[in-house]
Tab-separated table of C-alpha atoms and ligand atoms in Angstrom:
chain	number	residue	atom	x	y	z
A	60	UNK	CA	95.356	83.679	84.540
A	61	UNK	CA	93.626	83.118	81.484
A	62	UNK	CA	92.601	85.545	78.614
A	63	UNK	CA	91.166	85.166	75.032
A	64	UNK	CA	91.959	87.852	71.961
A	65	UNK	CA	88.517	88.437	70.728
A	66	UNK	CA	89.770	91.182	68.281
A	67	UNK	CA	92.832	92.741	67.402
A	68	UNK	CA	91.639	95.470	64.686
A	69	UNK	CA	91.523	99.474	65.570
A	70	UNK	CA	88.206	101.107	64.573
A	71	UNK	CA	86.335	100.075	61.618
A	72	UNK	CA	87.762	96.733	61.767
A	73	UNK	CA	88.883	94.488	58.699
A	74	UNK	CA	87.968	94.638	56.312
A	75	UNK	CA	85.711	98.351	57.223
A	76	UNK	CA	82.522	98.364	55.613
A	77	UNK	CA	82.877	101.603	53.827
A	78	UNK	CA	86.470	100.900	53.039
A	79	UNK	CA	88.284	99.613	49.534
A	80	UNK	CA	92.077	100.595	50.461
A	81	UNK	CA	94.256	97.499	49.859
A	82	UNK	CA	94.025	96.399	53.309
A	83	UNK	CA	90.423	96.335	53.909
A	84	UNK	CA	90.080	94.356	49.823
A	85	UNK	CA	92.671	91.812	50.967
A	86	UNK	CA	91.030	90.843	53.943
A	87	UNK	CA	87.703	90.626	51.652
A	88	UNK	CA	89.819	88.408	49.346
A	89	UNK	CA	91.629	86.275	52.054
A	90	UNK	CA	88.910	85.847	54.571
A	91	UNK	CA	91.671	84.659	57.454
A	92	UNK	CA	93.023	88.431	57.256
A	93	UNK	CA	89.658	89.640	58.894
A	94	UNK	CA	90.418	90.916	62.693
A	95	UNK	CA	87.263	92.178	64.530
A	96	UNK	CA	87.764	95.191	66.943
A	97	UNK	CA	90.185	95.080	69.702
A	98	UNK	CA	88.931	93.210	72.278
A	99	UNK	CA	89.857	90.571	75.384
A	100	UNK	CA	87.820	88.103	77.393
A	101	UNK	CA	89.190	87.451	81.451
A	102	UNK	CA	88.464	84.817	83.273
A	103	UNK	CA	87.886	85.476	86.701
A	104	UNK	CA	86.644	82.318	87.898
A	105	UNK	CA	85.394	79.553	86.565
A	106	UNK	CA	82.304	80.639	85.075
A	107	UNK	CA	82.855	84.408	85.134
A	108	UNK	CA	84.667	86.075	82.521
A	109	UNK	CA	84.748	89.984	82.081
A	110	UNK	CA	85.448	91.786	78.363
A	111	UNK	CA	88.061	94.495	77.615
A	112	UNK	CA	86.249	96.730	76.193
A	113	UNK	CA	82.824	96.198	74.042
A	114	UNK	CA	83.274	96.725	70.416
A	115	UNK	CA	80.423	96.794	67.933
A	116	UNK	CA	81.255	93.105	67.331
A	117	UNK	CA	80.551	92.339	70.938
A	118	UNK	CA	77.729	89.677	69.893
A	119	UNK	CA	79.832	87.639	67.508
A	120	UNK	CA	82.674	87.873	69.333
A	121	UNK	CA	80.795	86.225	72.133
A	122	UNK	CA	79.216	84.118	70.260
A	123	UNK	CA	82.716	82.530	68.841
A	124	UNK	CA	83.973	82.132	72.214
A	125	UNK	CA	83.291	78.899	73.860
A	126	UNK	CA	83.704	80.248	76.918
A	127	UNK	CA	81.854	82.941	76.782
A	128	UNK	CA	78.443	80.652	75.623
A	129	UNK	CA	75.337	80.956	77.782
A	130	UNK	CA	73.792	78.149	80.210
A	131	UNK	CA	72.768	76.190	81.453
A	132	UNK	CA	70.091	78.075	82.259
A	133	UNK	CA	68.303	79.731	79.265
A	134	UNK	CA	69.293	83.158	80.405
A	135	UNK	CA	72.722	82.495	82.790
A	136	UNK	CA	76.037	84.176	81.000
A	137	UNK	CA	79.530	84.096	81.892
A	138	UNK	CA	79.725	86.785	80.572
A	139	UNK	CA	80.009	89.478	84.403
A	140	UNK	CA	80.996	92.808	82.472
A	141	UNK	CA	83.072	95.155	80.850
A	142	UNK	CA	86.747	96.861	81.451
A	143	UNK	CA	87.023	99.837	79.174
A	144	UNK	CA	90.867	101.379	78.123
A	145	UNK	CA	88.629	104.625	77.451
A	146	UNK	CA	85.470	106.163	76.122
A	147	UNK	CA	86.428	105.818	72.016
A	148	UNK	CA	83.130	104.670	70.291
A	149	UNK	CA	85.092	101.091	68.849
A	150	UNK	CA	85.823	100.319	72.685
A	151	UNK	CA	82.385	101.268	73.844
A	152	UNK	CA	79.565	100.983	71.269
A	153	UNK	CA	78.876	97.206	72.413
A	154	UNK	CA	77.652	98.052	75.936
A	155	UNK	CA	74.321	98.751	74.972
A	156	UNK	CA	74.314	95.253	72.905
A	157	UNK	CA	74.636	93.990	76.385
A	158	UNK	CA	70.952	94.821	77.452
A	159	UNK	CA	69.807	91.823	77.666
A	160	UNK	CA	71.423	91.167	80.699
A	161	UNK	CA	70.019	91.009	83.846
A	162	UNK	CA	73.164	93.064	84.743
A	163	UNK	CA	76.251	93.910	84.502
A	164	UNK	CA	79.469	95.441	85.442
A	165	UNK	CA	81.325	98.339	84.048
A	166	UNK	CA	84.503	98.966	85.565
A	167	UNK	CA	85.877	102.582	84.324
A	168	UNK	CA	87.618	105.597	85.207
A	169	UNK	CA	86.077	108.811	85.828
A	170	UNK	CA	86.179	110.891	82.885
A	171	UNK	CA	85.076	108.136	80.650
A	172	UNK	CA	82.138	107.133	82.856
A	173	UNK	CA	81.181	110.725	82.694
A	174	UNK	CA	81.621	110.693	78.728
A	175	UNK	CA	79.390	107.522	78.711
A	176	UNK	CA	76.636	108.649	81.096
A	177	UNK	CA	76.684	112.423	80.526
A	178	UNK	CA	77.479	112.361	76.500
A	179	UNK	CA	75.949	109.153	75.387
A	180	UNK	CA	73.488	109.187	78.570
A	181	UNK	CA	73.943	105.366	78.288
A	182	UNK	CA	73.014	105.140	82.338
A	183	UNK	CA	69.644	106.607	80.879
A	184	UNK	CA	68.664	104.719	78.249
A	185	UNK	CA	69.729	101.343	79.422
A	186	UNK	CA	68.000	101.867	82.528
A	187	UNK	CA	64.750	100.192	81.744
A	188	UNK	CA	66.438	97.202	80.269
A	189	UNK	CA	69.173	96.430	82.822
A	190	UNK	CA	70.951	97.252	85.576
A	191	UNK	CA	74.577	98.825	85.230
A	192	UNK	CA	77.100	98.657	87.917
A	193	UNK	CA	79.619	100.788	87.711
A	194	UNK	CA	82.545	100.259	89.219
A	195	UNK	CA	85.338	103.263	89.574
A	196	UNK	CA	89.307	102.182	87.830
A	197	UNK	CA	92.225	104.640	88.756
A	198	UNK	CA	91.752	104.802	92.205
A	199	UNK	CA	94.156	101.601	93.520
A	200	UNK	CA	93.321	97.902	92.308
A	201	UNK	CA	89.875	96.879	91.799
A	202	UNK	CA	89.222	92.512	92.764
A	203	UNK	CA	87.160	91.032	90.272
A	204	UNK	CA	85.022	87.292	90.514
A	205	UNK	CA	83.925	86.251	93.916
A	206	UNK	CA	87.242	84.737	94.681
A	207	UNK	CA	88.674	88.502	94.052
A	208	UNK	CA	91.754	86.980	92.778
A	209	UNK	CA	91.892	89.100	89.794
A	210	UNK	CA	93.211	92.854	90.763
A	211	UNK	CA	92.682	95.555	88.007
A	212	UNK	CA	94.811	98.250	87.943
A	213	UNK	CA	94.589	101.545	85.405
A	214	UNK	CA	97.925	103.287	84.551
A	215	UNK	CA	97.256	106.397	82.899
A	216	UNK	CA	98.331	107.360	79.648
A	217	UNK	CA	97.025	110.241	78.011
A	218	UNK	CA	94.644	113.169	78.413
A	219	UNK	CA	93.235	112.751	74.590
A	220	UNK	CA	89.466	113.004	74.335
A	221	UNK	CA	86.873	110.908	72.358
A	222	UNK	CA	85.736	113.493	69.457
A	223	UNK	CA	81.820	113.328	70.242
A	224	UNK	CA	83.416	114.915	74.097
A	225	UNK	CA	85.969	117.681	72.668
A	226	UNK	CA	85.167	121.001	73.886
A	227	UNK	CA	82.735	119.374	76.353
A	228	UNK	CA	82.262	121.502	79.512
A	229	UNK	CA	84.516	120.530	82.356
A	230	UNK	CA	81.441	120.591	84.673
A	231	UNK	CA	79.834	117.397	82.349
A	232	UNK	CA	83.241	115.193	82.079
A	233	UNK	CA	85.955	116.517	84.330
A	234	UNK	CA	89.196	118.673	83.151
A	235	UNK	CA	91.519	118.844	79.791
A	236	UNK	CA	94.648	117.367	81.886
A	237	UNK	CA	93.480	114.441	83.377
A	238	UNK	CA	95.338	111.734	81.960
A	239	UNK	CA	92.545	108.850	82.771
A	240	UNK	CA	90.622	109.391	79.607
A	241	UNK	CA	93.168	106.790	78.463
A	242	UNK	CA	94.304	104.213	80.708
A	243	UNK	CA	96.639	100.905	80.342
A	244	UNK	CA	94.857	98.232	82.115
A	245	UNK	CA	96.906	95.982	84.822
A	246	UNK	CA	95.081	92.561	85.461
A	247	UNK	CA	97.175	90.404	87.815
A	248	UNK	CA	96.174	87.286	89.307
A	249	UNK	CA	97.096	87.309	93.153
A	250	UNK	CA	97.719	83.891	93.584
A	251	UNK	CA	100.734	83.886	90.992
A	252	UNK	CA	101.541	87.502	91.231
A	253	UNK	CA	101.478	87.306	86.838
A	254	UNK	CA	100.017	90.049	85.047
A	255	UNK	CA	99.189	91.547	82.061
A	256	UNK	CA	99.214	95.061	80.699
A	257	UNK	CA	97.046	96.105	77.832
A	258	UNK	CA	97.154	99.047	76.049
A	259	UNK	CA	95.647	99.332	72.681
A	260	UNK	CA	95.381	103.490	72.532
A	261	UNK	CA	99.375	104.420	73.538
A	262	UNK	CA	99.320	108.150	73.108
A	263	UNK	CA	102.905	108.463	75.297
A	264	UNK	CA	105.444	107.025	76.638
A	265	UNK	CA	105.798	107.738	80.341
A	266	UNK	CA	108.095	106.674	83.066
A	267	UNK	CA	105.181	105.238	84.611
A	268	UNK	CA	103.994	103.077	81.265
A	269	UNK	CA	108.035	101.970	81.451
A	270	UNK	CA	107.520	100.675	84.555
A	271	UNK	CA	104.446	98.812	84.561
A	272	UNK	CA	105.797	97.306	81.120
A	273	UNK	CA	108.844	95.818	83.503
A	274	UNK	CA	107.084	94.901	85.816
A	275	UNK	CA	104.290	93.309	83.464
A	276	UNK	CA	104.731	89.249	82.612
A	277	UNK	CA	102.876	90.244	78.809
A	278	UNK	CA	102.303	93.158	77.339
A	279	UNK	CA	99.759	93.825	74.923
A	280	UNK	CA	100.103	97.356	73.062
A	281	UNK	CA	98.935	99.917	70.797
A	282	UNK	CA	99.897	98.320	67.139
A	283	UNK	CA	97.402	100.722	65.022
A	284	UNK	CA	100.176	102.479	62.559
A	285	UNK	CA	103.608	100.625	61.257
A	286	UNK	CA	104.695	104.042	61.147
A	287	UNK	CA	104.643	107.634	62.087
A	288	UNK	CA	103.973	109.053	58.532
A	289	UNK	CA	100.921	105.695	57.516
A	290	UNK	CA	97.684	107.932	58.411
A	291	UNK	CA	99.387	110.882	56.280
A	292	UNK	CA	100.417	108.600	52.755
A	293	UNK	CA	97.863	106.316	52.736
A	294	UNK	CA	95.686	109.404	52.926
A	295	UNK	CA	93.367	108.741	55.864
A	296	UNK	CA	94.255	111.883	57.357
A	297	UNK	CA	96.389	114.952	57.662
A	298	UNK	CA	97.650	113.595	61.342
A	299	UNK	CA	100.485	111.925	62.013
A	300	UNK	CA	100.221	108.810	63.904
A	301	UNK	CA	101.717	110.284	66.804
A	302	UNK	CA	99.425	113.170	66.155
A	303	UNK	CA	96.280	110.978	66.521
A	304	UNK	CA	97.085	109.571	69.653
A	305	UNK	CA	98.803	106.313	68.289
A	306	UNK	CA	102.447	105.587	68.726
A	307	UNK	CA	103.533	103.986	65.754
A	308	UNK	CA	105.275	100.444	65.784
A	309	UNK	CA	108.640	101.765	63.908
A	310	UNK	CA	110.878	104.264	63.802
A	311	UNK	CA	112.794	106.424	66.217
A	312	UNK	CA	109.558	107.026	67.841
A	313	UNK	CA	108.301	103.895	68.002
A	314	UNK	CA	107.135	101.501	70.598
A	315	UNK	CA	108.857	98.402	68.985
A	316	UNK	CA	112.108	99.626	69.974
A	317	UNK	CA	110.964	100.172	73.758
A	318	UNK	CA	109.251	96.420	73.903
A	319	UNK	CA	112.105	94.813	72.089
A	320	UNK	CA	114.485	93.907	75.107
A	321	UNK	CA	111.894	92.941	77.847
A	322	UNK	CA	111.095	89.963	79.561
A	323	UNK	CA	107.601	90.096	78.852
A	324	UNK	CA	106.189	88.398	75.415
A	325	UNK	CA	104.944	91.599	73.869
A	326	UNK	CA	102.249	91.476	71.123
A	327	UNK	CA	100.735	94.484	68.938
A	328	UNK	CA	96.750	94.948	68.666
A	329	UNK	CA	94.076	97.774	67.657
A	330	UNK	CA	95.943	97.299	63.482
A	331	UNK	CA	94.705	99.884	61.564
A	332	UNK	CA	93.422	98.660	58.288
A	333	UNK	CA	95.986	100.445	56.729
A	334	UNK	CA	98.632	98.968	58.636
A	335	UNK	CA	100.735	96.601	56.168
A	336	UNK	CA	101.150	93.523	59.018
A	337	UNK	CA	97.664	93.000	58.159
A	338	UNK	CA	98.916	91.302	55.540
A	339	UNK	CA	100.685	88.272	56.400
A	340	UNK	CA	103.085	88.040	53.645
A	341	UNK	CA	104.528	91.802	54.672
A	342	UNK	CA	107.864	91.972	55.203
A	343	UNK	CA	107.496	93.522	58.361
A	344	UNK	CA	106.594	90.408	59.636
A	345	UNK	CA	110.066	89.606	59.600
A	346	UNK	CA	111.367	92.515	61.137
A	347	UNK	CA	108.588	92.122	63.972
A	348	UNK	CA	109.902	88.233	64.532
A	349	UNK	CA	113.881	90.000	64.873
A	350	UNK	CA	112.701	91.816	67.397
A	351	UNK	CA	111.275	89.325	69.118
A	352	UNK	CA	107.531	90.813	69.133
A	353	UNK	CA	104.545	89.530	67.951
A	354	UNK	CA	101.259	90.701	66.427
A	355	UNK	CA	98.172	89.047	68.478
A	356	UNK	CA	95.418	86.799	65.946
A	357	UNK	CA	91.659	87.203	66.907
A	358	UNK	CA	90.722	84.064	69.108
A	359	UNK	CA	94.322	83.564	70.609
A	360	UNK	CA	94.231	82.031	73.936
A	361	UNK	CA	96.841	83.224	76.586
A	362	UNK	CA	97.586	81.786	79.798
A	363	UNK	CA	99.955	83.578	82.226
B	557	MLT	C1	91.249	105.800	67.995
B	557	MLT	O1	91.650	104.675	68.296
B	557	MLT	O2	92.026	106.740	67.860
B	557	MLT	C2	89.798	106.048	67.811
B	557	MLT	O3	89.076	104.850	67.952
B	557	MLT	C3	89.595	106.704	66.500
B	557	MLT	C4	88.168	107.015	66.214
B	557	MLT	O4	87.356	106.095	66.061
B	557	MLT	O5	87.827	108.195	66.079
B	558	MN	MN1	90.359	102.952	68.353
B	559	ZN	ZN1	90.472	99.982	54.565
């Protein structure tokens, strides 16, 4: 199975346009600090290649992909879809970049399709430039590519809401407890049985999250806040980490504990641009490495 990182940076990215917090001026500074939005090109076969998620840099981050290049045709693409985590705007703004198309997939689970077609009315208004297919996660594996050898797979993970859809009647997107508005992804190759799990918005820790981490051959995971207490001092909000629907990396809380003694490599993604491993000369870096966990780098190829 192959993937590309095509963006490892929570909302806003780095350096955020509106932003001049130390994180966001280094990356100005040190141009190879700058992550784009969280974001991951499959392959599914040969020529067909499916994005997690579509962040507002969706056009540059196919662009920068050689994979993901048109031809030979003036308008062919390898480019089949979109898998989306959830309905947050930095995971979904780039689908209507993708109207050019002649189509395309979106694979999703219900509540967020519901967000995206009833809130944003994006089924509407893309209408009379493409055609969408949507395809339904959460309901047992969907096959991807015409070989179907890729199976995706959505392991819940949280009931928390995009803002624009709190307080949204339950008639337009479905009800307050249903713990698809956040999935994990699965994508496992049949052929070799590997997988992946990705899961850049980590609200909880379930039993279920435990076990498709064992079971998972990589892991890719919420890595928005070093801490619980980040959002709070570097005064981005009154929320805790944990309180905005991000597990933080460290503490007694944190995920890096959890990830620390599995088999799978494990890598952090969706850094906040307060987060101080955007800075590679942190010392966190160091802890990170005695761990044995890594932080994924925009334009990282892995092959499982
Ligand atoms: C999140 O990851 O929590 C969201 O993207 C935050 C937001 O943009 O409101
Ligand atoms: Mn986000
Ligand atoms: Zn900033």
């Amino acid at each position: 199975m192959l993937l590309q990182v095509l963006g490892t940076a929570a909302g806003g990215g780095l350096p955020q346009w509106n932003c001049a917090c130390p994180g966001c001026a280094g990356a100005r500074a040190h141009p190879h600090r700058r992550r784009r939005h969280a974001s991951l090109a499959l392959r599914a076969d040969e020529d067909r290649w499916y994005l997690v998620n579509a962040t507002p840099d969706i056009g540059d981050q196919i662009e920068d992909s050689s994979a993901l290049r048109p031809g030979p045709g003036p308008r062919d693409t390898p480019v089949a879809g979109v898998i989306l985590t959830d309905a947050e705007l930095d995971h979904t703004l780039g689908i209507a970049r993708l109207r050019e198309a002649d189509g395309f997939d979106v694979l999703a689970t219900r509540p967020v399709r519901r967000a995206l077609t009833g809130l944003m009315r994006l089924d509407d208004i893309l209408t009379p430039y493409t055609r969408v297919e949507w395809r339904e996660l959460g309901a047992g594996p969907v096959p991807l590519g015409k070989s179907g050898g890729i199976e995706i797979d959505a392991v819940p993970v949280s009931p928390k809401r995009p803002r624009y859809a709190v307080g949204t009647a339950t008639d337009t997107v479905g009800t307050d407890d249903d713990h698809t508005w956040v999935v994990a992804l699965r994508l496992r190759e049949s052929a070799t049985g590997r997988s992946l799990l990705y899961a850049p918005a980590l609200a909880r820790w379930s039993d279920t999250f435990q076990d498709a981490v064992e079971a998972a051959d990589c892991v890719i995971v919420d890595g928005t806040f070093w801490d619980d207490d980040e959002p709070v001092r570097t005064g981005i909000s009154a929320r805790t980490a944990t309180g905005m629907g991000h597990l933080p990396i460290a503490g007694p809380g944190g995920t890096a504990r959890r990830l620390s003694g599995l088999r799978a490599r494990c890598l952090y993604t969706h850094l906040n641009n307060t987060n101080p491993l955007g800075d590679p000369d942190a010392p966190q870096h160091a802890l990170l490495g005695e761990w044995g966990l890594e932080v994924a780098a925009d334009r990282m190829v892995i092959e499982l």
